[in-house]
Amino acid sequence: AGTMADKKKKKKGSHRKDKPWDDASIDHWKIEKFEDGEMKAPLLEESSFATLFPKYREAYLQEIWPQVTSLLKQHGVRCELNLIDGTMTVMTTRKTWDPWAILKARDFIKLLSRSVPFPQASKIILDDEIASDIIKIGGFVRSKERFVTRRQRLIGPKGDTLKALELLTGCYLLVQGNTVAAMGPFQGLKTARRIIEDCMKNVHPVYHIKTLMIKRELANDPALKEENWDRFLPQFKAKKTKKPKRKKPTTAEKERKYTPFPPEPTPRKVDLEIESGEYFLSASKKKEKEQHEKAERTAAKMREKKRKREEAFIAPKEDDHPSKRRKSNTTEERSATQLAQALLSKEKKKGAGARKKKKMSAARG
């Protein structure tokens, strides 16, 4: 019995041995860097990706293409620039030592085509932690004016809103035409895409910025790190704008009676000619009629011009009862001598008044 119990114990604990991967110091979620030489055999098939680029990027791409070639050559990826078709192509070779390099090269040329500068776009090749996303924003709004205002809302005054989003999400963002190019960690790209799409759906980015700032503060607090944050986050309610009231129909619209028949079509030029009989005239008769009408119009204009010229030589009518002259009471109509006399008389009156006042004050004193 004892031997059986010992065998069971040994069997039970036989698998409980220390494993080298169970050490607490090892980070199981860490992605190990793929080094040159780890892939034992070359790739069996050639993979290639191509992307179009706009005409205005042609000069810049020609300038930086030697740097692009040297950067991709380090990973064994070949690239081509076709200026006739306006395409960039990347493809694997026998020297490609990283299977994931072709996908990073595909994202790299996409970023270059969307106006991302070379120093920034090259980070996606050099760093495995950085990913990219091209967010299309052109199909959210029909109106061109509304699209421009919402895109400007995403950028903000002097680019402040876009800069705040870059700091909070940890992503590089570039708004260009109908797309937004984003580069950064996967979680940041997910957040950036949601904010950009909501902005084009008429949700202002400032609401998301406030929420992200609060989340950042809560993540730094060790006491609240594991708790539910819903009670701390702001709740924004959508405002329902009132629709404009429908105008009441006018009396004319009310009196208009319903008729099942459609309105009469407007007559064509041929119909009008048939009614007047002009349609049945010969070409020569039509020409004579046109010349006669033209001569009449010219004669009417000549008579009108002659009448206007003769108006200048017609004498104006004289009034039978000329209007009475106004009395010249104002100082403007008086002569110089009359003005001088009027001023002297005023001065005399003032002097007499002053002497009277002095006499009155002396008598009182």
Short mmCIF file of C-alpha atoms in Angstrom, two decimals, residues 93-313:
data_model
loop_
_atom_site.label_atom_id
_atom_site.label_comp_id
_atom_site.label_asym_id
_atom_site.label_seq_id
_atom_site.Cartn_x
_atom_site.Cartn_y
_atom_site.Cartn_z
CA THR A 93 14.19 39.93 -53.48
CA ARG A 94 16.31 36.86 -52.70
CA LYS A 95 18.14 38.96 -50.11
CA THR A 96 14.99 39.81 -48.10
CA TRP A 97 15.64 38.53 -44.56
CA ASP A 98 12.44 39.87 -42.88
CA PRO A 99 9.06 38.63 -44.20
CA TRP A 100 7.28 41.62 -42.60
CA ALA A 101 9.54 44.15 -44.35
CA ILE A 102 7.47 44.18 -47.56
CA LEU A 103 4.32 45.20 -45.63
CA LYS A 104 6.22 47.98 -43.86
CA ALA A 105 7.59 49.11 -47.24
CA ARG A 106 4.02 49.19 -48.61
CA ASP A 107 2.90 51.49 -45.76
CA PHE A 108 6.06 53.56 -46.24
CA ILE A 109 5.33 54.42 -49.90
CA LYS A 110 1.66 55.13 -49.03
CA LEU A 111 2.78 57.72 -46.49
CA LEU A 112 5.16 59.30 -49.01
CA SER A 113 2.33 59.60 -51.54
CA ARG A 114 0.16 61.38 -48.93
CA SER A 115 2.75 64.18 -48.40
CA VAL A 116 4.40 62.77 -45.25
CA PRO A 117 8.06 63.94 -45.26
CA PHE A 118 10.75 61.27 -45.68
CA PRO A 119 12.38 61.63 -42.21
CA GLN A 120 8.98 61.03 -40.54
CA ALA A 121 7.82 58.24 -42.89
CA SER A 122 11.12 56.33 -42.52
CA LYS A 123 10.35 55.67 -38.82
CA ILE A 124 7.84 52.99 -39.84
CA ILE A 125 10.69 50.99 -41.42
CA LEU A 126 13.12 51.45 -38.54
CA ASP A 127 10.73 50.87 -35.61
CA ASP A 128 8.49 47.79 -35.29
CA GLU A 129 6.30 49.47 -32.65
CA ILE A 130 5.12 52.17 -35.08
CA ALA A 131 2.24 51.46 -37.47
CA SER A 132 0.42 53.70 -39.94
CA ASP A 133 -3.15 54.39 -41.03
CA ILE A 134 -4.56 56.42 -43.93
CA ILE A 135 -7.98 57.72 -42.81
CA LYS A 136 -10.32 58.78 -45.63
CA ILE A 137 -12.51 61.75 -44.69
CA GLY A 138 -13.89 62.77 -48.08
CA GLY A 139 -17.04 60.63 -48.07
CA PHE A 140 -18.64 61.78 -44.80
CA VAL A 141 -20.19 65.03 -46.07
CA ARG A 142 -21.80 65.86 -49.41
CA SER A 143 -21.42 69.63 -49.25
CA LYS A 144 -17.94 70.90 -50.15
CA GLU A 145 -18.25 73.97 -47.88
CA ARG A 146 -19.31 71.84 -44.89
CA PHE A 147 -16.43 69.44 -45.54
CA VAL A 148 -13.90 72.30 -45.54
CA THR A 149 -15.27 73.78 -42.27
CA ARG A 150 -15.18 70.39 -40.49
CA ARG A 151 -11.67 69.65 -41.75
CA GLN A 152 -10.55 73.08 -40.51
CA ARG A 153 -12.22 72.31 -37.16
CA LEU A 154 -10.00 69.20 -36.93
CA ILE A 155 -6.87 71.27 -37.58
CA GLY A 156 -7.92 74.11 -35.27
CA PRO A 157 -6.63 77.70 -35.09
CA LYS A 158 -2.91 77.68 -36.01
CA GLY A 159 -3.01 73.85 -35.84
CA ASP A 160 -3.57 73.77 -32.05
CA THR A 161 -6.30 71.09 -32.08
CA LEU A 162 -4.22 68.74 -34.24
CA LYS A 163 -1.19 69.28 -32.00
CA ALA A 164 -3.25 68.46 -28.89
CA LEU A 165 -4.47 65.23 -30.52
CA GLU A 166 -0.89 64.30 -31.40
CA LEU A 167 0.22 64.77 -27.78
CA LEU A 168 -2.70 62.81 -26.29
CA THR A 169 -2.69 59.89 -28.76
CA GLY A 170 1.07 59.72 -29.28
CA CYS A 171 0.57 59.71 -33.07
CA TYR A 172 1.84 61.86 -35.91
CA LEU A 173 -1.13 63.34 -37.84
CA LEU A 174 -1.08 65.06 -41.23
CA VAL A 175 -4.25 66.38 -42.91
CA GLN A 176 -3.85 66.42 -46.68
CA GLY A 177 -6.79 66.80 -49.08
CA ASN A 178 -9.38 64.07 -48.50
CA THR A 179 -7.21 61.96 -46.19
CA VAL A 180 -5.48 62.08 -42.80
CA ALA A 181 -2.17 60.22 -42.51
CA ALA A 182 -1.51 58.85 -39.00
CA MET A 183 1.61 57.19 -37.57
CA GLY A 184 2.08 55.81 -34.07
CA PRO A 185 1.28 52.91 -31.72
CA PHE A 186 -1.73 50.69 -32.48
CA GLN A 187 -3.84 51.93 -29.55
CA GLY A 188 -3.14 55.56 -30.47
CA LEU A 189 -4.11 54.95 -34.10
CA LYS A 190 -7.41 53.41 -32.98
CA THR A 191 -8.21 56.47 -30.84
CA ALA A 192 -7.11 58.93 -33.54
CA ARG A 193 -9.33 57.25 -36.17
CA ARG A 194 -12.38 57.44 -33.88
CA ILE A 195 -11.81 61.14 -33.11
CA ILE A 196 -11.24 62.07 -36.78
CA GLU A 197 -14.33 60.19 -37.99
CA ASP A 198 -16.45 61.75 -35.21
CA CYS A 199 -15.19 65.20 -36.21
CA MET A 200 -16.40 64.64 -39.77
CA LYS A 201 -19.75 63.48 -38.31
CA ASN A 202 -20.11 66.90 -36.60
CA VAL A 203 -18.74 65.96 -33.14
CA HIS A 204 -16.21 68.58 -32.06
CA PRO A 205 -12.72 67.18 -31.19
CA VAL A 206 -12.59 69.26 -28.00
CA TYR A 207 -14.97 66.79 -26.29
CA HIS A 208 -12.61 63.90 -27.02
CA ILE A 209 -9.60 65.98 -25.95
CA LYS A 210 -11.21 66.64 -22.54
CA THR A 211 -11.95 62.93 -22.07
CA LEU A 212 -8.41 61.90 -23.05
CA MET A 213 -6.88 64.43 -20.63
CA ILE A 214 -8.96 63.07 -17.75
CA LYS A 215 -8.04 59.47 -18.68
CA ARG A 216 -4.35 60.38 -18.68
CA GLU A 217 -4.60 61.86 -15.18
CA LEU A 218 -6.50 58.81 -13.89
CA ALA A 219 -3.95 56.41 -15.41
CA ASN A 220 -1.15 58.15 -13.48
CA ASP A 221 -3.00 57.68 -10.15
CA PRO A 222 -2.13 54.20 -8.74
CA ALA A 223 -5.21 54.16 -6.47
CA LEU A 224 -7.64 54.65 -9.38
CA LYS A 225 -5.69 52.67 -11.97
CA GLU A 226 -7.78 49.50 -11.63
CA GLU A 227 -11.18 51.15 -10.96
CA ASN A 228 -14.01 52.05 -13.30
CA TRP A 229 -13.56 55.60 -14.64
CA ASP A 230 -17.10 56.23 -15.89
CA ARG A 231 -17.99 58.44 -12.93
CA PHE A 232 -15.04 60.75 -13.66
CA LEU A 233 -15.55 61.10 -17.40
CA PRO A 234 -17.76 63.95 -18.71
CA GLN A 235 -21.11 63.03 -20.26
CA PHE A 236 -21.89 65.18 -23.29
CA LYS A 237 -25.47 65.27 -24.49
CA ALA A 238 -26.29 65.96 -28.11
CA LYS A 239 -28.24 69.18 -28.60
CA LYS A 240 -31.23 68.90 -30.88
CA THR A 241 -31.59 72.03 -32.97
CA LYS A 242 -35.14 73.16 -33.67
CA LYS A 243 -36.23 72.86 -37.25
CA PRO A 244 -37.56 76.05 -38.86
CA LYS A 245 -41.34 76.28 -38.79
CA ARG A 246 -43.13 75.64 -42.02
CA LYS A 247 -44.55 78.79 -43.60
CA LYS A 248 -48.30 79.03 -43.76
CA PRO A 249 -49.72 78.97 -47.27
CA THR A 250 -50.80 82.35 -48.65
CA THR A 251 -54.36 83.12 -49.80
CA ALA A 252 -53.34 82.67 -53.44
CA GLU A 253 -51.97 79.18 -52.66
CA LYS A 254 -55.13 78.30 -50.73
CA GLU A 255 -57.43 79.46 -53.55
CA ARG A 256 -55.48 77.50 -56.15
CA LYS A 257 -57.65 74.57 -57.15
CA TYR A 258 -56.33 71.10 -57.78
CA THR A 259 -56.40 69.96 -61.40
CA PRO A 260 -55.40 66.45 -62.43
CA PHE A 261 -54.11 67.70 -65.78
CA PRO A 262 -50.53 68.96 -66.17
CA PRO A 263 -49.91 72.58 -67.23
CA GLU A 264 -49.79 73.36 -70.92
CA PRO A 265 -46.32 73.12 -72.44
CA THR A 266 -44.65 76.32 -73.60
CA PRO A 267 -44.98 76.70 -77.40
CA ARG A 268 -41.90 76.07 -79.50
CA LYS A 269 -40.45 78.54 -81.97
CA VAL A 270 -41.84 76.47 -84.85
CA ASP A 271 -45.35 76.52 -83.30
CA LEU A 272 -45.25 80.30 -83.03
CA GLU A 273 -44.13 80.59 -86.67
CA ILE A 274 -47.01 78.34 -87.80
CA GLU A 275 -49.52 80.49 -85.87
CA SER A 276 -48.23 83.71 -87.45
CA GLY A 277 -47.94 82.12 -90.91
CA GLU A 278 -44.22 82.86 -91.13
CA TYR A 279 -43.42 79.15 -91.30
CA PHE A 280 -45.02 78.84 -94.77
CA LEU A 281 -43.14 81.79 -96.31
CA SER A 282 -40.29 81.15 -98.74
CA ALA A 283 -36.67 81.94 -97.85
CA SER A 284 -36.67 85.15 -99.96
CA LYS A 285 -39.91 86.39 -98.37
CA LYS A 286 -38.51 85.70 -94.86
CA LYS A 287 -35.37 87.64 -95.72
CA GLU A 288 -37.41 90.60 -97.03
CA LYS A 289 -39.51 90.58 -93.86
CA GLU A 290 -36.40 90.55 -91.62
CA GLN A 291 -34.86 93.45 -93.60
CA HIS A 292 -38.08 95.45 -93.36
CA GLU A 293 -38.27 94.92 -89.56
CA LYS A 294 -34.61 95.88 -89.23
CA ALA A 295 -35.16 99.08 -91.28
CA GLU A 296 -38.13 99.99 -89.04
CA ARG A 297 -36.07 99.52 -85.87
CA THR A 298 -33.24 101.63 -87.32
CA ALA A 299 -35.67 104.43 -88.34
CA ALA A 300 -37.23 104.46 -84.85
CA LYS A 301 -33.78 104.80 -83.25
CA MET A 302 -32.86 107.62 -85.66
CA ARG A 303 -36.07 109.52 -84.80
CA GLU A 304 -35.38 109.15 -81.07
CA LYS A 305 -31.81 110.46 -81.44
CA LYS A 306 -32.98 113.41 -83.56
CA ARG A 307 -35.60 114.32 -80.96
CA LYS A 308 -32.96 114.29 -78.19
CA ARG A 309 -30.62 116.53 -80.23
CA GLU A 310 -33.40 119.07 -80.93
CA GLU A 311 -34.36 119.27 -77.22
CA ALA A 312 -31.23 121.36 -76.59
CA PHE A 313 -32.48 124.10 -78.99
#
